[in-house]
Amino acid sequence: MDHVGGLLIDLDGTLFHGGRMIQGADLLIAALRKAGIPFMFVTNNSSRTPDNVAAHLCAMGIGAEAQEVCTSSLAAARYIAGESPGATVAILGEEGLIQACREAGLRLVSEAPEYVVQGIDRSFTYDSLAQASRWVRGGAKFVLTNPDLMLPSDDGVMPGAGSLGAAIEAASGIPPVVIGKPEAHLITYATSLMGIDPGEAVVVGDNMRTDISAGARAGCRTILVLTGLTTRDNLEDYRRLTGVEPDEICADLAELMVTLGV
């Protein structure tokens, strides 16, 4: 693949599964650094700060720095700050979202917010659902970090940010602005951080419904790696479901390195 201005690399399913590195992920990142190809780690995960994400990668042996991480929380906070600098926000979320909103200059409030911004929130209750839906019905703009309905965990799957967002939407009757993949906001924010146009970027991921769809919507080229959710067996199903086609398909990270010429 020629003229790569930068890579936007998914994490879970692409570089690791939970706490286990996918074979070749460390070699890929080291090779990109040696070749001087810019990249960012781009994740829908809204709970972790960039420092947390980088530490998680490093613990598995994948070299990473916080400034190389772009999360849906960062993109959501910057989206709100871009629309309304210094806006008041009510947060239903965890450390990554709280820190991102503060660093974007937003004012965190518990009454009469201009925005309700929601990510994964493992302290979510009926009371928080009732309050959030009242705020949204009352005119607060509803921003959802990412639409993931389910998340993997050591005990099996658990509800994701999208499941909580669906409850708020049902209770308020108002859909959110969705920031994370498969929407384009997260991808275009990551390209802005890299100082490149979306057309210069290549999105690398394992999920046709999120990674590849988001890249296509943002106007990026895409590379699907068959290291996670999408496999040879279900690829045709995902093609029909999404209506998108990756620019390249790689069986594993070793083949990805050959495709990128690193």
Tab-separated table of N, CA, C and O in Angstrom, residues 7-11 39-54 57 64-79 96 100 145-146 179-181 184-194 211:
chain	number	residue	atom	x	y	z
A	7	LEU	N	-1.305	5.612	10.064
A	7	LEU	CA	-2.149	4.464	10.358
A	7	LEU	C	-2.980	4.739	11.606
A	7	LEU	O	-2.469	5.267	12.597
A	8	LEU	N	-4.243	4.369	11.554
A	8	LEU	CA	-5.130	4.429	12.711
A	8	LEU	C	-5.431	2.981	13.090
A	8	LEU	O	-6.181	2.302	12.382
A	9	ILE	N	-4.852	2.525	14.179
A	9	ILE	CA	-4.833	1.101	14.504
A	9	ILE	C	-5.793	0.805	15.652
A	9	ILE	O	-5.675	1.378	16.750
A	10	ASP	N	-6.730	-0.082	15.401
A	10	ASP	CA	-7.635	-0.567	16.442
A	10	ASP	C	-6.841	-1.385	17.464
A	10	ASP	O	-5.722	-1.837	17.189
A	11	LEU	N	-7.438	-1.599	18.634
A	11	LEU	CA	-6.732	-2.306	19.691
A	11	LEU	C	-7.276	-3.714	19.921
A	11	LEU	O	-6.729	-4.690	19.444
A	39	PHE	N	1.535	6.681	13.331
A	39	PHE	CA	0.369	5.869	13.676
A	39	PHE	C	-0.248	6.372	14.971
A	39	PHE	O	0.395	7.079	15.755
A	40	MET	N	-1.512	6.009	15.170
A	40	MET	CA	-2.191	6.225	16.438
A	40	MET	C	-2.989	4.980	16.781
A	40	MET	O	-3.500	4.288	15.898
A	41	PHE	N	-3.074	4.710	18.078
A	41	PHE	CA	-3.963	3.670	18.574
A	41	PHE	C	-5.336	4.311	18.769
A	41	PHE	O	-5.467	5.283	19.525
A	42	VAL	N	-6.344	3.781	18.106
A	42	VAL	CA	-7.675	4.406	18.110
A	42	VAL	C	-8.686	3.405	18.665
A	42	VAL	O	-8.870	2.323	18.099
A	43	THR	N	-9.338	3.790	19.767
A	43	THR	CA	-10.212	2.844	20.455
A	43	THR	C	-11.550	3.460	20.841
A	43	THR	O	-11.619	4.629	21.231
A	44	ASN	N	-12.592	2.648	20.767
A	44	ASN	CA	-13.912	3.041	21.252
A	44	ASN	C	-13.980	3.045	22.771
A	44	ASN	O	-14.919	3.604	23.347
A	45	ASN	N	-13.029	2.411	23.427
A	45	ASN	CA	-13.040	2.320	24.888
A	45	ASN	C	-13.050	3.716	25.499
A	45	ASN	O	-12.140	4.512	25.269
A	46	SER	N	-14.085	4.011	26.293
A	46	SER	CA	-14.206	5.342	26.895
A	46	SER	C	-13.793	5.372	28.356
A	46	SER	O	-13.728	6.438	28.956
A	47	SER	N	-13.511	4.216	28.947
A	47	SER	CA	-13.266	4.169	30.382
A	47	SER	C	-11.831	4.516	30.744
A	47	SER	O	-11.573	5.079	31.809
A	48	ARG	N	-10.887	4.201	29.859
A	48	ARG	CA	-9.479	4.389	30.170
A	48	ARG	C	-8.962	5.729	29.652
A	48	ARG	O	-9.363	6.199	28.600
A	49	THR	N	-8.015	6.299	30.392
A	49	THR	CA	-7.300	7.478	29.921
A	49	THR	C	-6.220	7.015	28.937
A	49	THR	O	-5.853	5.832	28.907
A	50	PRO	N	-5.676	7.933	28.135
A	50	PRO	CA	-4.566	7.540	27.260
A	50	PRO	C	-3.395	6.942	28.021
A	50	PRO	O	-2.761	5.992	27.534
A	51	ASP	N	-3.097	7.461	29.208
A	51	ASP	CA	-2.027	6.879	30.025
A	51	ASP	C	-2.346	5.430	30.379
A	51	ASP	O	-1.472	4.555	30.339
A	52	ASN	N	-3.604	5.165	30.756
A	52	ASN	CA	-4.026	3.801	31.099
A	52	ASN	C	-3.878	2.868	29.904
A	52	ASN	O	-3.425	1.728	30.041
A	53	VAL	N	-4.309	3.342	28.731
A	53	VAL	CA	-4.242	2.516	27.520
A	53	VAL	C	-2.790	2.196	27.178
A	53	VAL	O	-2.443	1.047	26.885
A	54	ALA	N	-1.936	3.209	27.222
A	54	ALA	CA	-0.521	2.997	26.911
A	54	ALA	C	0.112	2.019	27.896
A	54	ALA	O	0.901	1.144	27.501
A	57	LEU	N	-0.910	-1.535	27.016
A	57	LEU	CA	-0.161	-2.029	25.863
A	57	LEU	C	1.268	-2.391	26.256
A	57	LEU	O	1.777	-3.459	25.891
A	64	ALA	N	4.184	1.690	23.573
A	64	ALA	CA	3.157	2.711	23.354
A	64	ALA	C	3.373	3.880	24.287
A	64	ALA	O	3.871	3.712	25.408
A	65	GLU	N	2.973	5.066	23.828
A	65	GLU	CA	3.011	6.274	24.641
A	65	GLU	C	1.632	6.916	24.633
A	65	GLU	O	0.864	6.752	23.677
A	66	ALA	N	1.309	7.637	25.708
A	66	ALA	CA	-0.032	8.194	25.861
A	66	ALA	C	-0.431	9.084	24.692
A	66	ALA	O	-1.588	9.075	24.262
A	67	GLN	N	0.515	9.851	24.153
A	67	GLN	CA	0.185	10.772	23.067
A	67	GLN	C	-0.113	10.053	21.757
A	67	GLN	O	-0.550	10.675	20.789
A	68	GLU	N	0.101	8.738	21.732
A	68	GLU	CA	-0.219	7.954	20.546
A	68	GLU	C	-1.609	7.320	20.628
A	68	GLU	O	-1.991	6.562	19.744
A	69	VAL	N	-2.355	7.648	21.683
A	69	VAL	CA	-3.659	7.020	21.933
A	69	VAL	C	-4.776	8.028	21.696
A	69	VAL	O	-4.737	9.153	22.207
A	70	CYS	N	-5.781	7.628	20.939
A	70	CYS	CA	-6.975	8.446	20.731
A	70	CYS	C	-8.192	7.607	21.117
A	70	CYS	O	-8.439	6.564	20.518
A	71	THR	N	-8.932	8.058	22.133
A	71	THR	CA	-10.093	7.333	22.622
A	71	THR	C	-11.382	8.041	22.235
A	71	THR	O	-11.388	9.229	21.897
A	72	SER	N	-12.493	7.319	22.344
A	72	SER	CA	-13.793	7.939	22.056
A	72	SER	C	-14.124	9.028	23.068
A	72	SER	O	-14.852	9.969	22.746
A	73	SER	N	-13.574	8.935	24.282
A	73	SER	CA	-13.786	9.990	25.280
A	73	SER	C	-13.122	11.291	24.849
A	73	SER	O	-13.711	12.374	24.960
A	74	LEU	N	-11.886	11.198	24.375
A	74	LEU	CA	-11.192	12.396	23.894
A	74	LEU	C	-11.966	13.037	22.748
A	74	LEU	O	-12.156	14.264	22.709
A	75	ALA	N	-12.406	12.211	21.805
A	75	ALA	CA	-13.121	12.741	20.648
A	75	ALA	C	-14.457	13.349	21.052
A	75	ALA	O	-14.869	14.389	20.513
A	76	ALA	N	-15.160	12.728	22.007
A	76	ALA	CA	-16.446	13.265	22.461
A	76	ALA	C	-16.261	14.616	23.147
A	76	ALA	O	-17.019	15.566	22.906
A	77	ALA	N	-15.259	14.702	24.006
A	77	ALA	CA	-15.003	15.958	24.708
A	77	ALA	C	-14.640	17.067	23.731
A	77	ALA	O	-15.108	18.214	23.858
A	78	ARG	N	-13.811	16.762	22.744
A	78	ARG	CA	-13.414	17.781	21.768
A	78	ARG	C	-14.576	18.154	20.853
A	78	ARG	O	-14.670	19.305	20.412
A	79	TYR	N	-15.446	17.205	20.576
A	79	TYR	CA	-16.641	17.509	19.787
A	79	TYR	C	-17.492	18.549	20.504
A	79	TYR	O	-17.928	19.542	19.909
A	96	GLY	N	-11.770	7.867	32.171
A	96	GLY	CA	-11.314	8.363	30.878
A	96	GLY	C	-12.168	9.497	30.361
A	96	GLY	O	-11.653	10.484	29.814
A	100	ALA	N	-11.079	13.540	30.133
A	100	ALA	CA	-11.117	14.141	28.793
A	100	ALA	C	-11.946	15.417	28.790
A	100	ALA	O	-11.567	16.423	28.169
A	145	THR	N	-20.375	8.321	23.647
A	145	THR	CA	-18.987	8.097	23.240
A	145	THR	C	-18.868	7.019	22.179
A	145	THR	O	-18.106	7.150	21.219
A	146	ASN	N	-19.602	5.918	22.370
A	146	ASN	CA	-19.505	4.811	21.417
A	146	ASN	C	-20.740	3.929	21.531
A	146	ASN	O	-21.347	3.838	22.595
A	179	ILE	N	-20.184	9.290	18.694
A	179	ILE	CA	-18.830	9.726	18.356
A	179	ILE	C	-17.957	8.586	17.842
A	179	ILE	O	-17.225	8.728	16.874
A	180	GLY	N	-18.008	7.437	18.516
A	180	GLY	CA	-17.098	6.343	18.197
A	180	GLY	C	-17.476	5.562	16.959
A	180	GLY	O	-18.514	5.780	16.333
A	181	LYS	N	-16.603	4.632	16.608
A	181	LYS	CA	-16.833	3.750	15.469
A	181	LYS	C	-18.139	2.974	15.660
A	181	LYS	O	-18.416	2.543	16.769
A	184	ALA	N	-17.947	8.450	12.015
A	184	ALA	CA	-16.668	8.970	11.527
A	184	ALA	C	-15.974	9.921	12.490
A	184	ALA	O	-14.780	10.200	12.322
A	185	HIS	N	-16.682	10.426	13.516
A	185	HIS	CA	-16.110	11.472	14.368
A	185	HIS	C	-14.765	11.083	14.976
A	185	HIS	O	-13.814	11.875	14.974
A	186	LEU	N	-14.685	9.887	15.543
A	186	LEU	CA	-13.447	9.448	16.195
A	186	LEU	C	-12.301	9.382	15.194
A	186	LEU	O	-11.175	9.810	15.483
A	187	ILE	N	-12.587	8.869	14.010
A	187	ILE	CA	-11.544	8.723	12.995
A	187	ILE	C	-11.060	10.093	12.512
A	187	ILE	O	-9.849	10.335	12.401
A	188	THR	N	-11.970	10.995	12.235
A	188	THR	CA	-11.545	12.313	11.746
A	188	THR	C	-10.828	13.105	12.838
A	188	THR	O	-9.912	13.883	12.539
A	189	TYR	N	-11.222	12.898	14.104
A	189	TYR	CA	-10.493	13.560	15.189
A	189	TYR	C	-9.063	13.025	15.267
A	189	TYR	O	-8.110	13.802	15.424
A	190	ALA	N	-8.904	11.704	15.128
A	190	ALA	CA	-7.566	11.121	15.169
A	190	ALA	C	-6.695	11.644	14.028
A	190	ALA	O	-5.514	11.951	14.224
A	191	THR	N	-7.265	11.781	12.836
A	191	THR	CA	-6.467	12.317	11.723
A	191	THR	C	-6.089	13.772	11.971
A	191	THR	O	-4.991	14.197	11.602
A	192	SER	N	-6.967	14.529	12.623
A	192	SER	CA	-6.630	15.921	12.931
A	192	SER	C	-5.476	15.991	13.917
A	192	SER	O	-4.616	16.875	13.820
A	193	LEU	N	-5.447	15.069	14.881
A	193	LEU	CA	-4.335	15.029	15.830
A	193	LEU	C	-3.020	14.723	15.118
A	193	LEU	O	-1.961	15.213	15.513
A	194	MET	N	-3.096	13.910	14.068
A	194	MET	CA	-1.895	13.543	13.322
A	194	MET	C	-1.505	14.594	12.290
A	194	MET	O	-0.424	14.517	11.706
A	211	ASP	N	-14.616	-0.817	12.787
A	211	ASP	CA	-13.369	-0.259	12.257
A	211	ASP	C	-13.458	0.069	10.772
A	211	ASP	O	-13.181	1.209	10.352
